[in-house]
Coordinates of C-alpha atoms in Angstrom, one line a residue:
M1 CA 55.2 -15.4 -76.0
L2 CA 58.8 -16.6 -75.6
E3 CA 59.9 -12.6 -75.7
L4 CA 57.7 -11.7 -72.7
L5 CA 59.0 -14.7 -71.2
R6 CA 62.7 -13.5 -71.6
R7 CA 61.6 -10.0 -70.5
Y8 CA 59.9 -10.7 -67.5
S9 CA 60.7 -13.9 -66.3
G10 CA 63.8 -12.8 -64.6
P11 CA 62.6 -12.3 -60.8
Y12 CA 60.4 -15.5 -61.2
R13 CA 63.0 -17.4 -62.4
K14 CA 63.5 -19.6 -59.2
Y15 CA 59.5 -20.6 -59.5
F16 CA 60.5 -21.7 -63.1
V17 CA 62.9 -24.2 -61.5
V18 CA 61.4 -25.4 -58.4
G19 CA 58.1 -25.6 -60.0
P20 CA 58.9 -28.0 -62.8
A21 CA 61.1 -30.0 -60.4
C22 CA 58.4 -30.5 -58.1
K23 CA 56.7 -31.9 -60.8
L24 CA 59.1 -33.8 -62.2
I25 CA 59.3 -36.0 -59.0
E26 CA 55.9 -36.3 -58.9
V27 CA 55.9 -37.8 -62.7
L28 CA 58.6 -40.3 -61.2
F29 CA 56.0 -41.4 -58.6
D30 CA 53.6 -41.9 -61.5
L31 CA 56.1 -44.0 -63.7
F32 CA 56.7 -46.4 -60.7
T33 CA 53.1 -46.7 -59.8
P34 CA 52.3 -49.4 -62.4
L35 CA 55.2 -51.3 -61.7
V36 CA 54.4 -51.5 -58.1
I37 CA 50.7 -52.5 -59.3
A38 CA 52.0 -54.9 -61.3
R39 CA 54.4 -56.7 -58.2
M40 CA 51.1 -56.3 -56.1
I41 CA 49.2 -58.6 -58.6
D42 CA 52.2 -60.8 -58.9
R43 CA 53.6 -61.1 -55.9
G44 CA 50.2 -60.9 -53.6
V45 CA 47.0 -61.3 -55.6
G46 CA 48.6 -64.0 -57.8
A47 CA 50.3 -65.7 -54.7
R48 CA 47.6 -65.0 -52.2
D49 CA 49.8 -63.2 -50.1
V50 CA 48.1 -60.4 -48.0
H51 CA 50.7 -59.2 -46.4
A52 CA 52.2 -58.4 -49.9
V53 CA 49.1 -56.8 -51.0
A54 CA 49.3 -54.6 -47.7
M55 CA 52.8 -53.6 -48.0
Y56 CA 52.6 -52.7 -51.6
G57 CA 49.2 -50.8 -50.7
L58 CA 50.7 -49.0 -48.1
L59 CA 53.6 -48.0 -50.7
L60 CA 51.1 -46.8 -53.0
V61 CA 49.4 -44.4 -50.4
A62 CA 52.8 -43.1 -49.4
M63 CA 54.0 -42.6 -53.3
A64 CA 50.6 -40.6 -53.8
A65 CA 50.9 -38.6 -50.4
L66 CA 54.2 -37.4 -51.4
G67 CA 53.1 -36.8 -54.8
I68 CA 50.4 -34.5 -53.5
L69 CA 52.6 -33.0 -51.6
F70 CA 55.1 -32.1 -54.5
T71 CA 52.3 -31.2 -56.5
L72 CA 51.0 -28.6 -54.1
V73 CA 54.2 -27.0 -54.3
C74 CA 54.5 -26.9 -58.1
Q75 CA 51.0 -25.1 -57.9
K76 CA 52.3 -22.6 -55.7
M77 CA 55.1 -21.9 -57.8
A78 CA 53.0 -21.7 -60.7
A79 CA 50.8 -19.3 -59.3
L80 CA 53.7 -16.9 -58.1
A81 CA 55.1 -16.8 -61.2
S82 CA 52.0 -16.2 -63.3
Q83 CA 50.2 -13.8 -61.1
G84 CA 53.7 -11.8 -60.7
M85 CA 54.4 -11.6 -64.4
G86 CA 50.9 -10.9 -65.4
T87 CA 50.9 -7.8 -62.8
V88 CA 54.4 -6.7 -64.2
I89 CA 53.4 -6.9 -67.4
R90 CA 50.0 -5.2 -67.1
G91 CA 51.6 -2.2 -65.0
E92 CA 54.3 -2.0 -67.9
L93 CA 51.8 -2.2 -70.4
Y94 CA 49.7 0.6 -68.8
E95 CA 52.5 2.6 -68.1
H96 CA 53.5 2.4 -71.6
I97 CA 50.2 3.3 -72.9
N98 CA 50.2 6.2 -70.9
E99 CA 53.7 7.5 -72.7
L100 CA 52.3 6.8 -76.2
S101 CA 51.0 9.9 -78.1
Y102 CA 47.7 10.8 -79.4
A103 CA 48.6 9.3 -83.0
E104 CA 49.6 6.0 -81.3
L105 CA 46.4 5.9 -79.1
D106 CA 44.4 6.8 -82.2
R107 CA 45.8 3.8 -84.0
F108 CA 45.0 1.2 -81.8
G109 CA 42.0 2.6 -80.2
T110 CA 40.6 2.6 -76.6
P111 CA 38.7 -0.6 -76.9
S112 CA 41.6 -2.7 -78.0
L113 CA 43.7 -1.5 -75.5
I114 CA 41.6 -2.2 -72.9
T115 CA 41.2 -5.7 -74.3
R116 CA 45.0 -6.0 -74.6
I117 CA 45.3 -4.8 -71.3
T118 CA 42.9 -7.3 -69.6
N119 CA 41.7 -10.1 -71.7
D120 CA 45.2 -10.8 -73.5
V121 CA 47.3 -10.6 -70.3
N122 CA 44.9 -13.1 -68.7
Q123 CA 46.0 -15.5 -71.3
V124 CA 49.6 -15.3 -71.1
Q125 CA 49.2 -15.5 -67.2
L126 CA 46.9 -18.7 -68.1
A127 CA 50.0 -20.2 -70.1
V128 CA 52.6 -19.4 -67.6
A129 CA 50.9 -21.1 -64.8
L130 CA 50.4 -24.5 -67.1
G131 CA 53.6 -24.4 -68.4
V132 CA 55.1 -24.4 -64.8
R133 CA 52.4 -26.9 -64.0
Q134 CA 52.1 -28.9 -66.9
L135 CA 54.7 -28.5 -69.6
I136 CA 57.4 -30.9 -67.8
R137 CA 54.6 -33.4 -66.7
W138 CA 53.0 -34.8 -69.5
P139 CA 55.6 -34.9 -72.3
F140 CA 58.2 -36.5 -69.5
L141 CA 55.6 -38.9 -68.3
A142 CA 54.7 -39.8 -72.1
I143 CA 58.3 -40.4 -72.7
G144 CA 59.1 -42.3 -69.6
S145 CA 55.7 -44.3 -70.1
M146 CA 56.7 -45.1 -73.2
V147 CA 60.3 -46.4 -72.6
A148 CA 59.0 -48.2 -69.2
A149 CA 56.7 -50.3 -71.5
L150 CA 59.3 -50.9 -74.0
L151 CA 61.6 -52.5 -71.4
I152 CA 58.8 -54.6 -70.4
D153 CA 57.9 -56.1 -73.6
V154 CA 59.3 -54.6 -77.2
K155 CA 56.5 -56.8 -79.0
L156 CA 53.7 -55.2 -77.4
G157 CA 55.9 -51.8 -77.8
L158 CA 55.0 -52.0 -81.4
I159 CA 51.3 -51.0 -80.6
F160 CA 52.9 -47.6 -79.4
L161 CA 54.7 -47.0 -82.6
V162 CA 51.5 -47.5 -84.4
S163 CA 48.8 -45.4 -82.3
T164 CA 51.1 -42.5 -81.0
P165 CA 52.0 -41.1 -84.7
L166 CA 47.9 -41.6 -85.3
I167 CA 47.3 -39.1 -82.8
G168 CA 50.0 -36.9 -83.7
I169 CA 48.4 -36.5 -87.2
V170 CA 44.7 -35.8 -85.7
F171 CA 46.5 -33.1 -83.4
W172 CA 48.4 -31.6 -86.2
V173 CA 45.2 -31.2 -88.9
V174 CA 42.6 -29.8 -85.9
M175 CA 45.6 -27.4 -84.7
A176 CA 46.5 -26.4 -88.0
R177 CA 43.0 -25.0 -88.6
C178 CA 42.1 -23.6 -85.3
V179 CA 45.0 -21.4 -85.0
P180 CA 43.7 -18.7 -87.2
Y181 CA 40.5 -18.8 -85.6
F182 CA 41.9 -17.9 -82.0
K183 CA 43.4 -14.5 -83.6
Q184 CA 40.0 -13.5 -85.2
M185 CA 38.2 -14.3 -81.5
Q186 CA 40.6 -12.1 -80.2
Q187 CA 39.5 -9.1 -82.6
K188 CA 36.2 -9.9 -82.3
L189 CA 36.4 -9.6 -78.5
D190 CA 37.8 -5.7 -79.7
R191 CA 34.6 -5.2 -81.5
I192 CA 32.5 -6.4 -78.4
A193 CA 34.6 -4.1 -76.2
L194 CA 34.0 -0.8 -78.6
I195 CA 30.2 -1.3 -78.7
C196 CA 30.2 -1.9 -74.9
R197 CA 32.0 1.1 -74.3
E198 CA 30.0 3.4 -76.7
G199 CA 26.6 1.7 -75.3
L200 CA 27.7 2.4 -71.5
S201 CA 29.1 5.6 -71.6
G202 CA 26.5 6.8 -73.8
A203 CA 23.5 5.4 -72.2
R204 CA 22.0 8.8 -71.8
V205 CA 22.1 9.6 -75.1
V206 CA 21.1 6.0 -76.3
R207 CA 17.8 6.4 -73.8
A208 CA 16.9 10.0 -74.7
F209 CA 17.0 9.1 -78.8
V210 CA 15.2 5.5 -77.7
R211 CA 17.9 3.5 -79.4
E212 CA 18.0 0.8 -76.9
E213 CA 16.6 -1.8 -79.1
H214 CA 19.3 -0.6 -82.0
E215 CA 22.1 -1.0 -79.4
R216 CA 20.9 -4.2 -78.5
K217 CA 21.0 -5.3 -81.9
R218 CA 24.7 -4.4 -82.3
F219 CA 25.7 -6.0 -79.6
H220 CA 23.6 -8.8 -80.3
E221 CA 25.2 -9.0 -83.8
A222 CA 28.7 -8.8 -82.7
A223 CA 28.7 -11.3 -79.7
A224 CA 27.0 -13.7 -82.2
D225 CA 29.7 -12.7 -84.7
Q226 CA 32.3 -13.8 -82.0
T227 CA 30.2 -16.6 -80.7
Q228 CA 30.5 -18.4 -84.2
T229 CA 34.0 -18.2 -84.1
A230 CA 34.2 -19.5 -80.8
I231 CA 31.9 -22.5 -81.7
T232 CA 33.8 -23.5 -85.2
V233 CA 37.1 -23.4 -83.0
G234 CA 35.5 -25.5 -80.4
R235 CA 34.1 -27.8 -82.9
L236 CA 37.6 -28.5 -84.2
S237 CA 39.4 -28.7 -81.0
S238 CA 36.5 -30.9 -79.6
T239 CA 37.3 -33.5 -82.0
L240 CA 40.9 -33.9 -80.6
N241 CA 39.7 -35.8 -77.5
P242 CA 37.2 -38.1 -78.9
V243 CA 39.3 -39.0 -81.6
T244 CA 42.7 -39.9 -79.4
F245 CA 40.5 -41.6 -76.9
L246 CA 39.1 -43.6 -79.5
V247 CA 42.7 -44.6 -80.8
M248 CA 44.0 -45.0 -77.2
N249 CA 41.1 -47.5 -76.3
L250 CA 41.6 -49.5 -79.8
A251 CA 45.4 -49.8 -78.6
V252 CA 44.4 -50.8 -75.2
C253 CA 42.4 -53.7 -76.3
A254 CA 45.0 -54.7 -78.8
I255 CA 47.3 -54.8 -76.0
L256 CA 45.0 -57.1 -74.1
W257 CA 44.6 -59.1 -76.8
A258 CA 48.2 -59.8 -77.6
G259 CA 49.2 -59.6 -74.0
G260 CA 46.7 -62.3 -73.2
V261 CA 48.4 -64.6 -75.5
Q262 CA 51.7 -64.0 -74.1
V263 CA 50.6 -64.8 -70.7
N264 CA 49.0 -68.2 -71.9
V265 CA 52.4 -68.8 -73.4
G266 CA 54.3 -67.8 -70.2
N267 CA 56.4 -64.8 -71.8
L268 CA 54.5 -62.5 -69.6
S269 CA 53.0 -62.2 -66.0
Q270 CA 49.3 -60.7 -65.7
G271 CA 51.0 -58.0 -63.5
Q272 CA 53.1 -56.9 -66.3
V273 CA 50.3 -56.8 -68.8
I274 CA 48.3 -54.8 -66.5
A275 CA 51.5 -52.4 -66.4
F276 CA 51.8 -52.2 -69.8
V277 CA 48.2 -51.4 -70.0
N278 CA 48.5 -48.4 -67.7
Y279 CA 51.8 -47.2 -69.3
M280 CA 49.8 -47.4 -72.5
T281 CA 46.8 -44.9 -70.9
Q282 CA 49.6 -42.4 -69.4
T283 CA 51.4 -42.2 -72.7
L284 CA 48.3 -41.5 -74.6
L285 CA 46.4 -39.4 -72.2
S286 CA 49.8 -37.6 -71.7
I287 CA 49.5 -36.7 -75.8
V288 CA 45.7 -35.8 -75.3
Y289 CA 46.8 -33.2 -72.6
V290 CA 49.8 -32.1 -74.6
A291 CA 47.3 -31.2 -77.4
N292 CA 45.1 -29.5 -74.8
L293 CA 48.4 -27.4 -73.6
V294 CA 49.1 -26.6 -77.5
V295 CA 45.6 -25.2 -77.5
V296 CA 46.2 -22.9 -74.4
F297 CA 49.6 -22.0 -75.9
T298 CA 48.5 -21.0 -79.3
K299 CA 45.9 -18.7 -77.9
A300 CA 48.4 -17.3 -75.4
S301 CA 50.7 -16.8 -78.4
A302 CA 48.1 -14.6 -80.5
S303 CA 47.7 -12.7 -77.2
A304 CA 51.4 -12.1 -76.4
S305 CA 51.9 -10.6 -80.1
R306 CA 48.8 -8.5 -79.5
V307 CA 50.8 -7.2 -76.1
N308 CA 54.1 -7.1 -77.9
E309 CA 52.6 -4.9 -80.6
V310 CA 51.7 -2.3 -78.2
L311 CA 55.0 -2.4 -76.2
H312 CA 56.9 -2.4 -79.4
A313 CA 55.1 0.9 -80.3
R314 CA 57.4 4.1 -80.0
P315 CA 55.9 7.1 -79.2
S316 CA 56.2 9.5 -82.1
I317 CA 56.2 12.5 -79.6
T318 CA 59.3 12.5 -77.0
D319 CA 61.5 15.3 -75.7
A320 CA 64.7 13.1 -76.0
G321 CA 67.7 15.3 -76.4
N322 CA 65.7 18.5 -75.6
G323 CA 66.6 21.0 -72.2
L324 CA 64.4 23.2 -70.3
V325 CA 63.8 26.5 -72.1
E326 CA 65.1 29.3 -70.5
L327 CA 61.6 31.5 -70.3
P328 CA 61.5 35.2 -70.7
C329 CA 61.6 37.8 -68.2
A330 CA 58.5 40.7 -68.6
S331 CA 61.4 43.3 -70.0
E332 CA 62.5 40.6 -72.6
A333 CA 59.4 39.8 -73.6
A334 CA 58.1 42.9 -75.5
G335 CA 57.2 42.3 -78.9
M336 CA 58.0 38.7 -78.4
L337 CA 55.3 36.0 -79.9
A338 CA 53.6 34.0 -77.2
L339 CA 52.6 31.3 -80.1
E340 CA 53.3 31.2 -83.5
F341 CA 52.1 28.9 -86.7
E342 CA 54.2 28.8 -89.6
Q343 CA 53.1 27.1 -92.4
A344 CA 51.7 24.3 -89.8
S345 CA 50.1 21.4 -91.4
F346 CA 48.8 18.2 -89.9
A347 CA 46.9 14.8 -91.6
F348 CA 46.1 11.9 -89.6
G349 CA 48.0 9.3 -91.4
E350 CA 49.5 9.1 -94.6
G351 CA 47.4 9.8 -97.3
A352 CA 44.7 11.4 -95.5
A353 CA 43.4 14.7 -96.0
A354 CA 45.0 17.6 -93.9
A355 CA 43.3 18.6 -90.9
V356 CA 45.5 21.6 -90.8
D357 CA 46.4 22.9 -93.9
G358 CA 49.5 25.7 -94.2
V359 CA 48.3 27.9 -91.2
T360 CA 50.5 30.8 -90.5
L361 CA 49.9 33.2 -87.8
G362 CA 51.6 34.9 -84.8
L363 CA 50.0 35.9 -81.1
P364 CA 51.7 38.6 -79.1
I365 CA 52.4 37.8 -75.4
G366 CA 48.8 38.9 -73.9
V367 CA 46.8 38.7 -76.6
T368 CA 43.5 36.7 -77.0
L369 CA 43.2 34.5 -80.0
G370 CA 39.7 33.4 -81.1
I371 CA 39.5 30.4 -83.1
I372 CA 35.7 29.9 -85.2
G373 CA 34.8 27.6 -88.2
G374 CA 32.3 25.1 -88.7
T375 CA 32.4 21.7 -87.6
G376 CA 35.4 19.7 -88.8
S377 CA 37.2 23.0 -89.8
G378 CA 40.2 21.8 -87.9
K379 CA 40.0 23.7 -84.4
S380 CA 40.8 21.2 -82.2
T381 CA 43.5 19.7 -84.2
M382 CA 45.2 23.2 -84.8
V383 CA 45.3 24.0 -80.9
S384 CA 46.3 20.5 -80.1
L385 CA 49.5 21.5 -81.9
A386 CA 51.0 24.0 -79.4
P387 CA 51.2 21.5 -76.5
R388 CA 52.5 19.2 -79.0
L389 CA 49.5 16.6 -78.6
Y390 CA 50.5 16.0 -82.1
D391 CA 53.6 17.0 -84.3
T392 CA 53.1 19.0 -87.4
T393 CA 53.7 17.1 -90.9
S394 CA 55.2 20.1 -92.2
G395 CA 55.7 23.8 -90.9
T396 CA 56.5 24.7 -87.4
V397 CA 55.0 25.9 -84.4
R398 CA 56.6 28.0 -81.7
V399 CA 56.0 28.5 -78.0
M400 CA 57.7 31.8 -76.6
G401 CA 59.9 32.0 -79.8
K402 CA 61.3 28.4 -79.5
D403 CA 60.1 25.4 -81.6
V404 CA 58.0 23.4 -79.6
R405 CA 60.0 20.1 -80.6
A406 CA 62.9 21.4 -78.8
W407 CA 60.7 21.7 -75.3
L408 CA 60.7 19.0 -72.6
L409 CA 57.3 17.9 -72.7
E410 CA 56.4 18.4 -69.2
Q411 CA 57.7 22.0 -69.3
L412 CA 56.0 22.8 -72.5
R413 CA 52.6 21.5 -71.0
H414 CA 53.2 23.2 -67.8
V415 CA 53.4 26.6 -69.7
V416 CA 50.6 25.8 -72.3
G417 CA 47.4 24.8 -70.2
I418 CA 45.0 23.1 -72.3
V419 CA 41.4 22.7 -71.9
P420 CA 39.9 20.0 -73.7
Q421 CA 36.6 19.8 -75.5
R422 CA 35.5 17.0 -73.6
A423 CA 35.1 18.0 -70.1
S424 CA 36.9 14.9 -68.2
L425 CA 37.4 14.5 -64.1
V426 CA 38.7 11.4 -62.5
T427 CA 37.6 9.5 -59.4
G428 CA 39.2 11.6 -56.3
T429 CA 38.1 14.9 -55.0
I430 CA 37.8 18.2 -56.5
R431 CA 41.2 18.8 -54.9
S432 CA 42.8 15.8 -56.4
N433 CA 41.6 16.8 -59.9
L434 CA 42.9 20.4 -59.7
Q435 CA 46.3 19.5 -58.5
W436 CA 47.2 17.6 -61.8
R437 CA 49.0 20.4 -63.3
D438 CA 50.7 21.2 -59.9
A439 CA 50.6 18.5 -57.1
K440 CA 52.1 21.2 -54.8
A441 CA 49.2 24.2 -55.5
S442 CA 48.2 25.6 -52.1
D443 CA 44.5 25.9 -51.3
E444 CA 44.8 29.6 -52.1
G445 CA 46.2 28.9 -55.4
L446 CA 43.1 26.4 -56.1
W447 CA 40.7 29.0 -54.8
Q448 CA 42.1 31.5 -57.3
A449 CA 41.8 29.2 -60.2
L450 CA 38.1 28.5 -59.3
E451 CA 37.3 32.2 -59.2
V452 CA 38.6 32.7 -62.6
A453 CA 36.5 29.4 -63.9
Q454 CA 33.4 30.8 -62.2
A455 CA 33.1 27.5 -60.1
A456 CA 34.0 29.3 -56.6
E457 CA 30.8 29.7 -55.8
F458 CA 29.3 26.6 -56.3
V459 CA 31.9 24.7 -55.1
R460 CA 31.7 26.5 -51.7
K461 CA 28.1 25.2 -51.1
L462 CA 29.4 21.9 -51.0
P463 CA 29.8 20.5 -47.5
Q464 CA 33.4 19.5 -47.9
G465 CA 34.1 22.5 -50.4
L466 CA 37.5 21.5 -52.1
D467 CA 37.6 17.6 -50.7
S468 CA 33.9 17.0 -52.1
P469 CA 34.2 13.5 -53.8
V470 CA 34.2 13.2 -58.0
E471 CA 33.0 10.5 -59.1
A472 CA 34.1 8.6 -62.2
G473 CA 34.2 11.2 -65.4
G474 CA 32.7 13.6 -62.8
K475 CA 29.0 12.5 -63.2
N476 CA 27.9 13.8 -60.1
F477 CA 28.3 17.2 -61.6
S478 CA 26.6 19.0 -64.3
G479 CA 28.1 19.5 -67.9
G480 CA 28.4 23.1 -67.0
Q481 CA 30.1 22.5 -63.5
R482 CA 32.3 19.8 -65.0
Q483 CA 33.2 22.4 -67.9
R484 CA 34.4 25.0 -65.3
L485 CA 36.4 22.4 -63.2
T486 CA 38.3 21.7 -66.1
I487 CA 39.2 25.5 -67.0
A488 CA 40.2 26.0 -63.2
R489 CA 42.3 22.8 -63.3
A490 CA 44.4 24.4 -66.8
L491 CA 44.5 27.3 -64.5
V492 CA 46.2 26.3 -61.7
G493 CA 50.1 26.4 -61.6
N494 CA 49.7 29.8 -63.9
P495 CA 50.4 28.5 -67.4
L496 CA 51.4 31.3 -69.7
I497 CA 49.3 30.2 -72.8
L498 CA 45.8 29.2 -72.0
I499 CA 44.1 27.3 -74.6
M500 CA 40.1 26.5 -74.3
D501 CA 39.0 24.2 -76.7
D502 CA 35.1 24.9 -77.0
S503 CA 35.3 24.2 -73.1
A504 CA 32.5 26.9 -72.6
S505 CA 29.9 25.4 -74.8
A506 CA 27.7 24.1 -71.5
L507 CA 28.0 27.5 -70.1
D508 CA 25.1 30.0 -70.3
F509 CA 26.2 33.2 -72.0
K510 CA 26.2 35.5 -68.6
T511 CA 28.6 32.9 -67.2
D512 CA 30.6 32.7 -70.4
A513 CA 30.9 36.4 -70.6
A514 CA 31.8 36.6 -66.7
L515 CA 34.6 33.7 -67.6
R516 CA 36.2 35.7 -70.5
R517 CA 36.5 38.9 -68.1
A518 CA 38.0 36.9 -65.2
V519 CA 40.6 35.2 -67.8
K520 CA 41.2 39.0 -69.2
R521 CA 41.5 40.3 -65.6
R522 CA 44.0 37.4 -64.8
S523 CA 45.9 38.4 -67.4
E524 CA 46.1 42.1 -66.9
E525 CA 47.1 41.2 -63.2
G526 CA 50.0 39.3 -64.6
R527 CA 51.1 42.5 -66.1
A528 CA 50.7 44.8 -63.6
S529 CA 52.7 42.6 -61.2
G530 CA 55.8 42.7 -63.4
G531 CA 55.2 39.0 -64.8
L532 CA 54.1 37.8 -68.0
P533 CA 50.8 38.3 -68.6
L534 CA 48.6 35.2 -70.0
T535 CA 48.1 34.8 -73.6
T536 CA 44.6 32.9 -74.2
V537 CA 43.6 30.9 -77.4
I538 CA 39.7 30.5 -77.3
V539 CA 38.2 27.9 -79.8
S540 CA 34.5 28.3 -80.0
Q541 CA 31.0 27.8 -82.2
R542 CA 29.9 31.1 -80.5
V543 CA 30.4 34.4 -82.2
S544 CA 29.7 36.1 -79.2
T545 CA 32.6 34.0 -77.5
V546 CA 35.2 35.2 -79.8
R547 CA 33.9 38.5 -80.9
G548 CA 36.0 40.3 -78.0
A549 CA 39.1 38.8 -78.9
D550 CA 41.9 40.8 -80.4
M551 CA 42.5 38.7 -83.3
I552 CA 40.1 36.1 -84.7
C553 CA 41.3 33.1 -86.8
V554 CA 38.5 31.6 -89.0
L555 CA 39.4 28.2 -90.2
S556 CA 37.7 26.4 -93.5
H557 CA 38.9 22.7 -93.9
G558 CA 41.7 23.5 -91.8
A559 CA 42.9 26.3 -93.7
V560 CA 43.0 30.2 -92.6
A561 CA 40.0 31.6 -94.3
G562 CA 40.2 35.1 -92.5
L563 CA 42.5 36.8 -89.9
G564 CA 41.8 39.9 -88.2
T565 CA 39.4 41.6 -85.7
H566 CA 35.6 40.9 -85.6
D567 CA 34.7 44.0 -87.2
E568 CA 37.4 43.5 -90.0
L569 CA 36.0 40.0 -90.7
F570 CA 32.7 41.0 -90.8
E571 CA 33.5 43.2 -93.9
T572 CA 36.0 41.0 -95.7
C573 CA 35.2 37.3 -94.9
E574 CA 32.2 35.8 -96.4
L575 CA 32.4 32.6 -94.5
Y576 CA 32.8 34.9 -90.8
R577 CA 29.9 36.9 -91.9
E578 CA 27.5 34.3 -92.6
I579 CA 28.7 32.4 -89.4
C580 CA 27.7 35.6 -87.5
L581 CA 24.3 35.9 -89.3
S582 CA 23.3 32.5 -88.6
Q583 CA 23.5 33.4 -84.9
F584 CA 21.4 36.3 -85.1
K585 CA 17.8 37.3 -86.3
R586 CA 17.4 38.7 -90.0
D587 CA 16.0 41.6 -88.9
E588 CA 19.3 42.4 -86.9
S589 CA 21.7 41.7 -89.8
A590 CA 21.8 45.4 -90.3
S591 CA 23.5 46.0 -86.9
V592 CA 25.0 42.7 -86.5
K593 CA 28.1 44.2 -87.2
G594 CA 28.3 46.1 -84.0
V595 CA 26.5 43.3 -81.9
C596 CA 28.3 40.4 -82.9

């Protein structure tokens, strides 16, 4: 918590000074109030002086009015400081999350990051607001009341010395047991967020398989688990107020008993006893509120540590020290490899099995590579190494002859356009989604990309064309339309390498074939115009999608099981032949070599 304050409180320091200062003035009025009441009783009520009662009453009203005024100023300072810091923390946290590489995002998980950027930051905001408003008030009021009471009568002050440590012991015992539960509560909120995200984003699948009851049960179990923890910590913390009030009321009874004796012998006045009781009440109430503040600050401390954990996470992939790579011209590109893997391996974390295992292959400029293999064979992970979404754990990946770790990330990801396996669009328009790779792309360039992606026809039929709205996740488009739009997005800005990671799975065979022809034509046009032809990597489960590729890579458990053309692999690679035969009828097996 202190780290966040040091880091983000700079622009709001004046609020941290003005707010507590105003609260301090209010506390001074609170400390003088019992003395004024004592004078009212002794000089007004006791002497039956109505004028004195009225004068002291007006003084109390004036003190209360000024106290309210300073309280309102403090409240405003607290709101400005807490909301300002919360906004900055949330903004920087979101920005930092977007800088993290895939490895860090996988480690935290999306639901946990959402909880940290919302609930955890809210807890920090609450602690900052209460810190400005209450952190000065209650400790100062407790100490001031104790000092004022001792100045009235030292003997009665011994009651303070007995009751205050009792409340402190109760507070320490309860809080020592509560603190671990606060951290558990935040972790269980992460679990609830995960289940909510899965259930809501996959609502159609849940209903299609009639799994509503199962999802309700999962959510109920997670919510009940979190509720049980909250109830446990609530029960523990709820003992604070009753016990402290019990001690306080017993102390007040003791003061009234001992004070009554002192009044009878003439050592104290009635007003002084009432003032002493007021100071005693203020002191013990202050301790109760301090206990509640500690509960809030403990929660905030747990949340702040979770926020700091994300802020301290350093992206494993950066372009620090890298410079712009000079791209080859058409004459220099002859014989150059557009994409090269040299004993490239990757594993998700230490001790995990290799998702990509010693892959070695070279892809010349303008060539099409097809990648095929079973589910979990490492296809998507392998192509993610090219735009450096992940870094190899061993081996090297080169783009245009240059190690990907030497490229500036922005330049590398402009040269390498990737269409992810899951078609993802964001709220906006078709135009705004297509311009992600190139914000200055012209309408002509956008339409060209749509033509190649086989999306131009349905976009033209929309009333607003390129300015047609896109709902969150592109839910107002079919699966095939979303895929074609994401392909078009990757083509905007003329990448030199296009990676399509099973991005045509929702397309029919006719549209898929038309897409591949259009991509090949785009590559030939680049060569004919004197530029660099488009190099294409196609990941697919369909033999029909990769069979026309210049080179096909067959993956099995992250390793290359076969590399060559369709005909070569059908003769030499048993796994590829099995995939081919599984996608065609048995009676076609004799001619599948030529058909596949």
